[in-house]
Amino acid sequence: MLLALAAIGTAAGSVARDELVRLFRERRQRADLGILAANLVACSVAGAVASAGPAWHDLLALGFAGGLSTWSSLAVDAAGAVRARAWGRVALHIPAAFAIAIAVHAGARSLTGGAP
Amino acid sequence: MTRARRLCLVALGGAAGGVARALAATGVPMAAEAPGWGVPLLLAVNLGGSLLAGFLRGAFEREQQGGTHAEAKVEAAEALLLAGFCGGFTSYSGFIAAASAENAWLTVVTLAGCPSAALAGMWLSGGYPARPAGKPR
């Protein structure tokens, strides 16, 4: 059951991420901002369902949020920024994004009744 | 490639990546026996996924520059393996949920390690030298 929920949720999350990245690439020529947006939305979803039942957790936190968020694309983008010596982009996507994501996750968690 | 075909490939790869991540989190015997193994396993998943993604990105860049494969095939492989499998396998939200003052080492190693792993993957694929430093992506 867990694997089925994880598969369905991750497939949906991955499609949503790909579309979000495409929108940012086409409209703002910044695919990296699409990855950032997907990761922040996923952190808010994961925080919001942190105290939900096991099935919802498997579908939404492990599955959907896990598929919507990504470390691999972020890491490849950060690696590209290092290669291009774009240090501002590295700072935005690694330490700054981490701080924002922690705040978003804790905020969503406390809003839905879970401990921050 | 049509958008519908790309989304199908991303969904398929993402589902496989999600199942692989769930198996790593729950199916590995040591994780089931001792919950404390969950955090190191998540770190291994994110580092491994970043290494694989860097390798694939480098390989795809090399293929596109060399023109040895049809562009459509590279695009399909990118959707299935990079955006799909690697994206679904690694998890930023899982990392954020696991990050806490008690395991600050996870934060430091992940933040430094994942981009480094991606760079290492690009270098291993031979795709790294193809793009000179300073040139925007």
Coordinates of N, CA and C in Angstrom, one line a residue:
Chain A
M1 N 0.8 -1.2 0.0 CA 0.0 0.0 0.0 C 0.9 1.3 0.0
L2 N 1.9 1.2 0.9 CA 2.8 2.4 1.0 C 3.4 2.7 -0.4
L3 N 3.9 1.6 -1.1 CA 4.6 1.8 -2.3 C 3.6 2.3 -3.4
A4 N 2.4 1.9 -3.4 CA 1.4 2.3 -4.4 C 1.1 3.8 -4.1
L5 N 0.9 4.2 -2.9 CA 0.6 5.6 -2.6 C 1.8 6.5 -2.9
A6 N 3.0 6.0 -2.6 CA 4.2 6.8 -2.9 C 4.4 6.9 -4.4
A7 N 4.1 5.9 -5.2 CA 4.2 5.9 -6.6 C 3.2 6.9 -7.2
I8 N 2.0 6.9 -6.8 CA 0.9 7.8 -7.3 C 1.3 9.2 -7.0
G9 N 1.6 9.4 -5.7 CA 1.9 10.8 -5.2 C 3.1 11.3 -5.9
T10 N 4.2 10.5 -6.0 CA 5.4 11.0 -6.6 C 5.2 11.3 -8.1
A11 N 4.5 10.5 -8.8 CA 4.2 10.8 -10.2 C 3.5 12.1 -10.4
A12 N 2.5 12.3 -9.5 CA 1.7 13.6 -9.6 C 2.6 14.8 -9.3
G13 N 3.4 14.6 -8.2 CA 4.3 15.7 -7.8 C 5.4 16.0 -8.9
S14 N 5.9 15.0 -9.5 CA 6.9 15.1 -10.5 C 6.4 15.9 -11.7
V15 N 5.1 15.6 -12.1 CA 4.5 16.3 -13.3 C 4.3 17.7 -12.9
A16 N 3.8 18.0 -11.7 CA 3.6 19.4 -11.2 C 4.9 20.1 -11.2
R17 N 6.0 19.5 -10.8 CA 7.3 20.2 -10.8 C 7.7 20.5 -12.2
D18 N 7.6 19.6 -13.1 CA 8.0 19.8 -14.5 C 7.2 20.9 -15.1
E19 N 5.9 21.0 -14.8 CA 5.1 22.1 -15.4 C 5.5 23.4 -14.8
L20 N 5.8 23.4 -13.5 CA 6.2 24.7 -12.8 C 7.5 25.2 -13.4
V21 N 8.4 24.3 -13.6 CA 9.8 24.6 -14.1 C 9.6 25.2 -15.5
R22 N 8.7 24.5 -16.3 CA 8.5 24.9 -17.7 C 7.9 26.4 -17.7
L23 N 6.9 26.6 -16.8 CA 6.3 27.9 -16.8 C 7.4 29.0 -16.5
F24 N 8.2 28.8 -15.5 CA 9.3 29.8 -15.2 C 10.3 29.9 -16.3
R25 N 10.6 28.8 -17.0 CA 11.5 28.8 -18.1 C 11.0 29.7 -19.3
E26 N 9.7 29.4 -19.6 CA 9.1 30.1 -20.7 C 8.7 31.6 -20.4
R27 N 8.3 31.8 -19.2 CA 7.8 33.2 -18.9 C 8.9 34.1 -18.4
R28 N 9.8 33.5 -17.6 CA 10.9 34.4 -17.0 C 12.3 34.0 -17.4
Q29 N 12.4 33.0 -18.3 CA 13.7 32.4 -18.7 C 14.6 32.1 -17.5
R30 N 13.9 31.6 -16.4 CA 14.6 31.2 -15.2 C 14.1 29.9 -14.6
A31 N 14.5 28.8 -15.2 CA 14.1 27.5 -14.8 C 14.5 27.2 -13.3
D32 N 15.6 27.8 -12.9 CA 16.0 27.6 -11.5 C 15.0 28.2 -10.5
L33 N 14.3 29.2 -10.9 CA 13.3 29.8 -10.0 C 12.1 28.8 -9.9
G34 N 11.8 28.1 -11.0 CA 10.8 27.1 -10.9 C 11.1 25.9 -10.0
I35 N 12.4 25.5 -9.9 CA 12.8 24.5 -9.0 C 12.7 25.0 -7.6
L36 N 13.1 26.3 -7.3 CA 12.9 26.9 -6.0 C 11.5 26.9 -5.6
A37 N 10.6 27.4 -6.5 CA 9.2 27.5 -6.2 C 8.6 26.1 -5.9
A38 N 9.0 25.1 -6.7 CA 8.5 23.7 -6.4 C 8.9 23.2 -5.1
N39 N 10.2 23.5 -4.7 CA 10.7 23.0 -3.4 C 10.0 23.7 -2.3
L40 N 9.7 25.0 -2.4 CA 9.0 25.7 -1.3 C 7.6 25.2 -1.1
V41 N 6.9 25.0 -2.3 CA 5.5 24.6 -2.2 C 5.5 23.2 -1.6
A42 N 6.4 22.3 -2.0 CA 6.5 21.0 -1.4 C 6.8 21.0 0.1
C43 N 7.6 21.9 0.5 CA 7.9 22.0 2.0 C 6.7 22.4 2.7
S44 N 5.9 23.3 2.1 CA 4.7 23.7 2.8 C 3.7 22.6 2.9
V45 N 3.6 21.8 1.8 CA 2.7 20.6 1.8 C 3.2 19.6 2.9
A46 N 4.5 19.3 2.9 CA 5.0 18.4 3.9 C 4.8 18.8 5.3
G47 N 4.9 20.1 5.5 CA 4.7 20.7 6.9 C 3.2 20.6 7.2
A48 N 2.3 20.8 6.3 CA 0.9 20.8 6.5 C 0.4 19.4 6.9
V49 N 0.9 18.4 6.3 CA 0.4 17.0 6.5 C 1.3 16.3 7.5
A50 N 2.2 17.0 8.2 CA 3.1 16.3 9.1 C 2.4 15.5 10.2
S51 N 1.2 16.0 10.6 CA 0.5 15.3 11.7 C -0.7 14.6 11.2
A52 N -0.8 14.4 9.8 CA -1.9 13.6 9.2 C -1.7 12.2 9.4
G53 N -2.8 11.4 9.1 CA -2.7 9.9 9.3 C -1.7 9.3 8.3
P54 N -1.3 8.0 8.5 CA -0.3 7.4 7.8 C -0.5 7.4 6.3
A55 N -1.8 7.1 5.9 CA -2.1 7.0 4.4 C -1.9 8.4 3.8
W56 N -2.4 9.5 4.4 CA -2.2 10.8 3.9 C -0.8 11.2 3.8
H57 N 0.0 10.8 4.9 CA 1.4 11.1 4.9 C 2.1 10.4 3.8
D58 N 1.8 9.1 3.5 CA 2.5 8.4 2.5 C 2.1 9.0 1.1
L59 N 0.9 9.4 0.9 CA 0.5 9.9 -0.4 C 1.0 11.3 -0.6
L60 N 0.8 12.2 0.4 CA 1.1 13.6 0.2 C 2.5 14.0 0.6
A61 N 3.0 13.5 1.7 CA 4.4 13.9 2.2 C 5.5 13.1 1.5
L62 N 5.4 11.8 1.7 CA 6.4 10.9 1.0 C 6.2 10.9 -0.5
G63 N 5.0 10.9 -1.0 CA 4.7 10.9 -2.4 C 4.8 12.2 -3.1
F64 N 3.7 13.0 -2.9 CA 3.5 14.2 -3.7 C 4.6 15.2 -3.4
A65 N 4.8 15.5 -2.1 CA 5.8 16.5 -1.8 C 7.2 16.0 -2.2
G66 N 7.5 14.7 -2.0 CA 8.7 14.1 -2.4 C 9.0 14.3 -3.9
G67 N 7.9 14.1 -4.7 CA 8.1 14.2 -6.1 C 8.1 15.6 -6.6
L68 N 7.3 16.5 -5.9 CA 7.3 17.9 -6.3 C 8.7 18.6 -6.0
S69 N 9.2 18.2 -4.9 CA 10.6 18.8 -4.5 C 11.7 17.9 -5.1
T70 N 12.8 18.5 -5.3 CA 13.9 17.7 -5.8 C 15.3 18.3 -5.3
W71 N 16.1 17.4 -5.0 CA 17.5 17.8 -4.7 C 18.4 17.6 -5.9
S72 N 18.1 16.7 -6.8 CA 18.9 16.4 -7.9 C 19.0 17.6 -8.9
S73 N 17.8 18.1 -9.3 CA 17.8 19.3 -10.2 C 18.4 20.5 -9.6
L74 N 18.1 20.7 -8.3 CA 18.7 21.8 -7.5 C 20.2 21.7 -7.5
A75 N 20.7 20.4 -7.3 CA 22.2 20.2 -7.2 C 22.8 20.4 -8.6
V76 N 22.2 20.0 -9.6 CA 22.7 20.2 -11.0 C 22.7 21.7 -11.3
D77 N 21.6 22.4 -10.9 CA 21.6 23.8 -11.2 C 22.7 24.5 -10.4
A78 N 22.8 24.2 -9.2 CA 23.9 24.8 -8.3 C 25.3 24.5 -8.9
A79 N 25.4 23.3 -9.4 CA 26.7 22.9 -10.0 C 27.0 23.7 -11.2
G80 N 25.9 23.9 -12.0 CA 26.1 24.8 -13.2 C 26.4 26.2 -12.8
A81 N 25.8 26.7 -11.7 CA 26.1 28.1 -11.2 C 27.5 28.2 -10.7
V82 N 28.0 27.1 -10.1 CA 29.4 27.1 -9.7 C 30.3 27.1 -10.9
R83 N 30.0 26.3 -11.9 CA 30.8 26.3 -13.1 C 30.8 27.7 -13.8
A84 N 29.7 28.4 -13.7 CA 29.6 29.7 -14.3 C 30.1 30.8 -13.4
R85 N 30.5 30.4 -12.2 CA 30.9 31.4 -11.1 C 29.8 32.4 -10.8
A86 N 28.6 31.9 -10.9 CA 27.4 32.8 -10.5 C 27.1 32.6 -9.0
W87 N 27.9 33.3 -8.2 CA 27.9 33.0 -6.8 C 26.6 33.5 -6.1
G88 N 26.0 34.5 -6.7 CA 24.7 35.0 -6.2 C 23.6 33.9 -6.3
R89 N 23.6 33.2 -7.4 CA 22.7 32.2 -7.7 C 22.9 31.0 -6.7
V90 N 24.2 30.7 -6.5 CA 24.5 29.6 -5.5 C 24.0 30.0 -4.2
A91 N 24.2 31.2 -3.7 CA 23.8 31.7 -2.4 C 22.3 31.6 -2.3
L92 N 21.6 32.0 -3.4 CA 20.1 32.0 -3.3 C 19.6 30.6 -3.2
H93 N 20.2 29.6 -4.0 CA 19.6 28.3 -4.0 C 20.1 27.3 -3.0
I94 N 21.2 27.6 -2.3 CA 21.7 26.7 -1.3 C 21.4 27.3 0.2
P95 N 22.1 28.3 0.7 CA 21.8 28.7 2.0 C 20.5 29.4 2.2
A96 N 20.2 30.4 1.3 CA 19.0 31.2 1.4 C 17.7 30.3 1.2
A97 N 17.7 29.5 0.2 CA 16.6 28.6 0.0 C 16.3 27.7 1.2
F98 N 17.4 27.2 1.8 CA 17.3 26.3 3.0 C 16.6 27.1 4.1
A99 N 17.1 28.3 4.4 CA 16.5 29.1 5.5 C 15.0 29.3 5.2
I100 N 14.6 29.7 4.0 CA 13.2 30.0 3.7 C 12.4 28.7 3.8
A101 N 13.0 27.6 3.3 CA 12.2 26.3 3.3 C 12.0 25.8 4.8
I102 N 12.9 26.0 5.6 CA 12.8 25.6 7.0 C 11.6 26.5 7.6
A103 N 11.6 27.8 7.3 CA 10.5 28.7 7.8 C 9.2 28.3 7.3
V104 N 9.1 28.0 6.0 CA 7.9 27.6 5.3 C 7.3 26.3 5.9
H105 N 8.2 25.3 6.1 CA 7.8 24.0 6.6 C 7.3 24.2 8.1
A106 N 8.0 24.9 8.9 CA 7.6 25.1 10.3 C 6.3 25.9 10.3
G107 N 6.1 26.9 9.5 CA 4.9 27.7 9.4 C 3.7 26.9 9.1
A108 N 3.8 26.1 8.0 CA 2.7 25.3 7.6 C 2.4 24.2 8.6
R109 N 3.4 23.7 9.3 CA 3.2 22.7 10.3 C 2.4 23.3 11.5
S110 N 2.8 24.5 11.9 CA 2.1 25.1 13.1 C 0.7 25.6 12.7
L111 N 0.5 26.0 11.5 CA -0.8 26.4 11.0 C -1.8 25.3 11.0
T112 N -1.4 24.1 10.8 CA -2.3 22.9 10.7 C -2.3 22.1 12.0
G113 N -1.7 22.7 13.1 CA -1.9 22.1 14.4 C -0.8 21.3 14.9
G114 N 0.3 21.1 14.0 CA 1.4 20.3 14.4 C 2.4 21.2 15.2
A115 N 3.3 20.5 15.9 CA 4.3 21.3 16.6 C 5.3 21.9 15.5
P116 N 5.7 23.2 15.7 CA 6.6 23.8 14.7 C 8.0 23.2 14.7
Chain B
M1 N 9.1 16.6 -29.2 CA 8.2 15.7 -28.3 C 7.0 16.6 -27.8
T2 N 5.9 15.9 -27.8 CA 4.7 16.7 -27.3 C 4.7 16.8 -25.8
R3 N 4.0 17.8 -25.3 CA 4.0 18.0 -23.9 C 3.4 16.8 -23.1
A4 N 2.3 16.2 -23.7 CA 1.7 15.1 -23.1 C 2.7 13.9 -23.0
R5 N 3.4 13.7 -24.0 CA 4.4 12.5 -24.0 C 5.5 12.8 -22.9
R6 N 5.9 14.1 -22.9 CA 6.9 14.4 -21.9 C 6.4 14.2 -20.5
L7 N 5.2 14.6 -20.2 CA 4.6 14.5 -18.9 C 4.4 13.0 -18.5
C8 N 4.1 12.2 -19.5 CA 3.9 10.7 -19.2 C 5.3 10.2 -18.8
L9 N 6.3 10.6 -19.5 CA 7.7 10.1 -19.2 C 8.1 10.6 -17.8
V10 N 7.8 11.8 -17.5 CA 8.2 12.4 -16.2 C 7.4 11.6 -15.1
A11 N 6.1 11.4 -15.3 CA 5.3 10.7 -14.3 C 5.8 9.2 -14.1
L12 N 6.2 8.6 -15.2 CA 6.7 7.2 -15.1 C 8.0 7.1 -14.4
G13 N 8.9 8.0 -14.7 CA 10.2 8.1 -14.1 C 10.1 8.5 -12.6
G14 N 9.2 9.5 -12.4 CA 8.9 10.0 -11.0 C 8.4 8.9 -10.1
A15 N 7.4 8.1 -10.6 CA 6.9 7.0 -9.9 C 7.9 6.0 -9.5
A16 N 8.8 5.6 -10.4 CA 9.9 4.7 -10.2 C 10.8 5.3 -9.1
G17 N 11.2 6.5 -9.2 CA 12.0 7.2 -8.3 C 11.4 7.2 -6.9
G18 N 10.1 7.5 -6.8 CA 9.4 7.6 -5.5 C 9.4 6.2 -4.9
V19 N 9.1 5.2 -5.7 CA 9.1 3.8 -5.1 C 10.5 3.4 -4.6
A20 N 11.6 3.8 -5.4 CA 12.9 3.5 -4.9 C 13.3 4.2 -3.6
R21 N 12.8 5.5 -3.5 CA 13.1 6.3 -2.3 C 12.3 5.7 -1.1
A22 N 11.0 5.3 -1.3 CA 10.2 4.6 -0.3 C 10.8 3.3 0.2
L23 N 11.4 2.6 -0.8 CA 12.0 1.3 -0.5 C 13.3 1.5 0.4
A24 N 14.0 2.6 0.0 CA 15.2 2.9 0.8 C 14.9 3.3 2.2
A25 N 13.7 4.0 2.3 CA 13.3 4.5 3.6 C 12.7 3.4 4.5
T26 N 12.1 2.5 3.9 CA 11.4 1.5 4.7 C 11.8 0.0 4.5
G27 N 12.3 -0.2 3.3 CA 12.6 -1.6 2.9 C 13.9 -2.1 3.3
V28 N 14.9 -1.2 3.5 CA 16.2 -1.6 3.9 C 16.1 -2.2 5.4
P29 N 16.6 -3.4 5.6 CA 16.4 -4.0 6.9 C 16.9 -3.2 8.1
M30 N 18.0 -2.5 7.9 CA 18.6 -1.7 9.1 C 17.7 -0.5 9.4
A31 N 17.0 0.0 8.3 CA 16.1 1.2 8.6 C 14.9 0.7 9.3
A32 N 14.4 -0.5 9.0 CA 13.2 -1.0 9.7 C 13.5 -1.4 11.1
E33 N 14.7 -1.8 11.4 CA 15.0 -2.3 12.7 C 15.4 -1.1 13.6
A34 N 16.1 -0.1 13.1 CA 16.5 1.1 13.9 C 16.1 2.3 13.1
P35 N 15.1 3.1 13.6 CA 14.6 4.3 12.9 C 15.7 5.3 12.7
G36 N 16.7 5.3 13.6 CA 17.8 6.3 13.5 C 18.6 6.2 12.1
W37 N 18.4 5.1 11.4 CA 19.0 5.0 10.1 C 18.3 5.8 9.0
G38 N 17.1 6.2 9.3 CA 16.4 7.0 8.3 C 17.1 8.2 7.7
V39 N 17.7 9.0 8.6 CA 18.4 10.2 8.2 C 19.6 9.9 7.4
P40 N 20.5 9.0 7.8 CA 21.6 8.7 6.9 C 21.2 8.1 5.5
L41 N 20.1 7.3 5.5 CA 19.6 6.8 4.3 C 19.1 7.9 3.3
L42 N 18.4 8.9 3.9 CA 17.9 10.0 3.1 C 19.1 10.8 2.6
L43 N 20.1 10.9 3.4 CA 21.4 11.6 2.9 C 22.0 10.8 1.7
A44 N 22.0 9.5 1.9 CA 22.6 8.7 0.8 C 21.7 8.8 -0.5
V45 N 20.4 8.8 -0.3 CA 19.5 8.9 -1.5 C 19.8 10.3 -2.2
N46 N 19.8 11.3 -1.4 CA 20.0 12.7 -2.0 C 21.4 12.8 -2.7
L47 N 22.4 12.3 -2.0 CA 23.8 12.3 -2.6 C 23.8 11.5 -3.9
G48 N 23.3 10.2 -3.8 CA 23.3 9.3 -4.9 C 22.5 9.9 -6.1
G49 N 21.4 10.4 -5.8 CA 20.5 11.0 -6.9 C 21.2 12.2 -7.5
S50 N 21.9 13.0 -6.7 CA 22.6 14.2 -7.3 C 23.7 13.8 -8.1
L51 N 24.5 12.7 -7.7 CA 25.6 12.2 -8.5 C 25.1 11.7 -9.8
L52 N 24.0 10.9 -9.8 CA 23.4 10.3 -11.0 C 22.9 11.4 -11.9
A53 N 22.3 12.5 -11.3 CA 21.7 13.6 -12.1 C 22.9 14.3 -12.8
G54 N 23.9 14.6 -12.1 CA 25.1 15.3 -12.7 C 25.7 14.5 -13.8
F55 N 25.8 13.2 -13.6 CA 26.3 12.3 -14.6 C 25.4 12.4 -15.9
L56 N 24.1 12.2 -15.7 CA 23.2 12.3 -16.8 C 23.2 13.6 -17.5
R57 N 23.2 14.7 -16.7 CA 23.3 16.1 -17.4 C 24.5 16.2 -18.2
G58 N 25.7 15.8 -17.7 CA 26.9 15.8 -18.5 C 26.8 15.0 -19.7
A59 N 26.3 13.8 -19.6 CA 26.2 12.9 -20.7 C 25.3 13.4 -21.8
F60 N 24.1 14.0 -21.4 CA 23.2 14.6 -22.3 C 23.8 15.8 -23.0
E61 N 24.5 16.6 -22.3 CA 25.2 17.8 -22.9 C 26.2 17.3 -24.0
R62 N 26.9 16.3 -23.6 CA 27.9 15.8 -24.6 C 27.3 15.2 -25.8
E63 N 26.2 14.5 -25.6 CA 25.4 13.9 -26.7 C 24.9 15.0 -27.7
Q64 N 24.4 16.0 -27.0 CA 23.8 17.1 -27.8 C 24.9 17.9 -28.6
Q65 N 26.0 18.0 -28.0 CA 27.1 18.7 -28.6 C 27.7 17.9 -29.7
G66 N 27.8 16.6 -29.4 CA 28.4 15.7 -30.4 C 27.5 15.3 -31.6
G67 N 26.2 15.5 -31.3 CA 25.2 15.2 -32.3 C 25.1 13.7 -32.7
T68 N 25.5 12.9 -31.8 CA 25.5 11.4 -32.1 C 24.1 10.8 -32.0
H69 N 23.2 11.4 -31.2 CA 21.9 10.9 -31.1 C 20.9 11.9 -31.5
A70 N 19.7 11.5 -31.9 CA 18.7 12.4 -32.3 C 18.3 13.2 -31.1
E71 N 18.0 14.5 -31.3 CA 17.6 15.3 -30.2 C 16.4 14.8 -29.4
A72 N 15.5 14.3 -30.2 CA 14.2 13.8 -29.5 C 14.5 12.7 -28.5
K73 N 15.5 11.8 -28.9 CA 15.9 10.7 -28.0 C 16.5 11.2 -26.7
V74 N 17.3 12.2 -26.8 CA 18.0 12.8 -25.6 C 16.9 13.5 -24.8
E75 N 16.0 14.2 -25.4 CA 14.9 14.9 -24.7 C 14.0 13.9 -23.9
A76 N 13.7 12.8 -24.6 CA 12.9 11.7 -23.9 C 13.7 11.1 -22.7
A77 N 15.0 10.9 -22.9 CA 15.8 10.3 -21.8 C 15.9 11.3 -20.7
E78 N 16.0 12.6 -21.0 CA 16.1 13.6 -20.0 C 14.8 13.7 -19.2
A79 N 13.7 13.6 -19.8 CA 12.4 13.6 -19.1 C 12.2 12.4 -18.2
L80 N 12.5 11.2 -18.8 CA 12.3 10.0 -18.0 C 13.3 9.8 -16.8
L81 N 14.6 10.1 -17.1 CA 15.6 9.8 -16.1 C 16.0 10.9 -15.2
L82 N 16.1 12.1 -15.8 CA 16.6 13.3 -15.0 C 15.4 14.0 -14.3
A83 N 14.5 14.5 -15.1 CA 13.3 15.2 -14.4 C 12.4 14.1 -13.7
G84 N 12.3 12.9 -14.3 CA 11.5 11.9 -13.7 C 12.1 11.2 -12.5
F85 N 13.0 10.2 -12.9 CA 13.6 9.3 -11.9 C 14.4 10.1 -10.8
C86 N 15.4 10.8 -11.2 CA 16.2 11.5 -10.3 C 15.4 12.5 -9.4
G87 N 14.5 13.2 -10.1 CA 13.6 14.2 -9.4 C 12.7 13.5 -8.4
G88 N 12.2 12.4 -8.7 CA 11.3 11.7 -7.8 C 12.1 10.9 -6.7
F89 N 13.3 10.5 -7.0 CA 14.1 9.7 -6.1 C 14.6 10.6 -5.0
T90 N 15.1 11.8 -5.3 CA 15.7 12.7 -4.3 C 14.5 13.6 -3.8
S91 N 14.7 14.1 -2.6 CA 13.6 14.8 -1.9 C 14.1 16.0 -1.1
Y92 N 13.8 17.2 -1.5 CA 14.2 18.4 -0.8 C 13.3 18.5 0.5
S93 N 12.0 18.2 0.3 CA 11.0 18.4 1.4 C 11.4 17.4 2.5
G94 N 11.8 16.2 2.1 CA 12.2 15.2 3.1 C 13.4 15.6 3.9
F95 N 14.3 16.2 3.2 CA 15.5 16.8 3.8 C 15.2 17.9 4.8
I96 N 14.3 18.8 4.4 CA 13.9 19.9 5.3 C 13.1 19.3 6.5
A97 N 12.3 18.3 6.3 CA 11.5 17.7 7.4 C 12.5 17.1 8.4
A98 N 13.6 16.5 7.9 CA 14.5 15.7 8.8 C 15.5 16.7 9.4
A99 N 15.7 17.8 8.8 CA 16.8 18.8 9.3 C 16.3 19.3 10.7
S100 N 17.2 19.2 11.7 CA 16.9 19.7 13.0 C 18.2 20.0 13.7
A101 N 18.1 20.6 14.9 CA 19.3 21.0 15.6 C 20.1 19.7 16.0
E102 N 19.4 18.6 16.2 CA 20.0 17.4 16.7 C 20.9 16.8 15.6
N103 N 20.5 17.0 14.3 CA 21.4 16.4 13.3 C 21.8 17.5 12.3
A104 N 22.5 18.5 12.9 CA 23.0 19.6 12.1 C 24.0 19.1 11.0
W105 N 24.6 18.0 11.3 CA 25.6 17.4 10.4 C 24.9 17.1 9.1
L106 N 23.6 16.6 9.1 CA 22.9 16.3 7.9 C 22.7 17.5 7.0
T107 N 22.4 18.6 7.6 CA 22.3 19.9 6.9 C 23.6 20.3 6.2
V108 N 24.6 20.3 7.0 CA 25.9 20.7 6.4 C 26.4 19.8 5.3
V109 N 26.3 18.5 5.5 CA 26.8 17.5 4.5 C 25.9 17.5 3.3
T110 N 24.6 17.7 3.5 CA 23.7 17.7 2.3 C 23.9 19.0 1.5
L111 N 23.9 20.1 2.2 CA 24.0 21.4 1.4 C 25.3 21.5 0.6
A112 N 26.4 21.0 1.2 CA 27.7 21.0 0.5 C 27.8 19.8 -0.4
G113 N 27.3 18.7 0.0 CA 27.5 17.4 -0.7 C 26.7 17.2 -2.0
C114 N 25.5 17.7 -2.0 CA 24.7 17.4 -3.2 C 25.2 18.2 -4.4
P115 N 25.5 19.5 -4.3 CA 26.1 20.2 -5.5 C 27.4 19.6 -5.9
S116 N 28.2 19.2 -4.8 CA 29.5 18.6 -5.1 C 29.3 17.2 -5.8
A117 N 28.3 16.5 -5.4 CA 28.1 15.2 -6.1 C 27.6 15.4 -7.5
A118 N 26.8 16.4 -7.8 CA 26.4 16.7 -9.1 C 27.6 17.1 -10.0
L119 N 28.5 17.9 -9.4 CA 29.7 18.3 -10.2 C 30.6 17.1 -10.5
A120 N 30.7 16.2 -9.4 CA 31.5 14.9 -9.6 C 30.8 14.1 -10.7
G121 N 29.5 14.0 -10.8 CA 28.8 13.2 -11.8 C 29.1 13.8 -13.2
M122 N 29.1 15.1 -13.3 CA 29.3 15.8 -14.6 C 30.8 15.5 -15.0
W123 N 31.7 15.5 -14.1 CA 33.1 15.2 -14.4 C 33.3 13.8 -14.8
L124 N 32.6 12.9 -14.1 CA 32.7 11.4 -14.4 C 32.1 11.1 -15.8
S125 N 31.1 11.9 -16.2 CA 30.5 11.6 -17.5 C 31.3 12.2 -18.7
G126 N 32.3 13.1 -18.3 CA 33.1 13.7 -19.3 C 32.4 14.9 -19.9
G127 N 31.3 15.3 -19.3 CA 30.6 16.5 -19.8 C 31.0 17.8 -19.2
Y128 N 31.8 17.7 -18.1 CA 32.2 18.9 -17.3 C 33.1 19.8 -18.2
P129 N 34.1 19.3 -18.9 CA 35.0 20.3 -19.6 C 34.3 20.9 -20.8
A130 N 33.1 20.4 -21.2 CA 32.5 20.9 -22.4 C 32.1 22.3 -22.3
R131 N 31.8 22.8 -21.0 CA 31.3 24.1 -20.9 C 32.3 24.9 -20.1
P132 N 33.0 25.9 -20.7 CA 34.0 26.6 -19.9 C 33.4 27.4 -18.8
A133 N 34.1 27.6 -17.7 CA 33.6 28.4 -16.6 C 33.4 29.8 -17.0
G134 N 32.4 30.5 -16.5 CA 32.1 31.8 -16.8 C 31.0 32.0 -17.9
K135 N 30.8 30.9 -18.6 CA 29.7 30.9 -19.7 C 28.4 30.6 -19.0
P136 N 27.4 31.5 -19.2 CA 26.1 31.2 -18.6 C 25.5 29.9 -19.1
R137 N 24.6 29.2 -18.3 CA 24.0 28.0 -18.8 C 22.9 28.3 -19.8

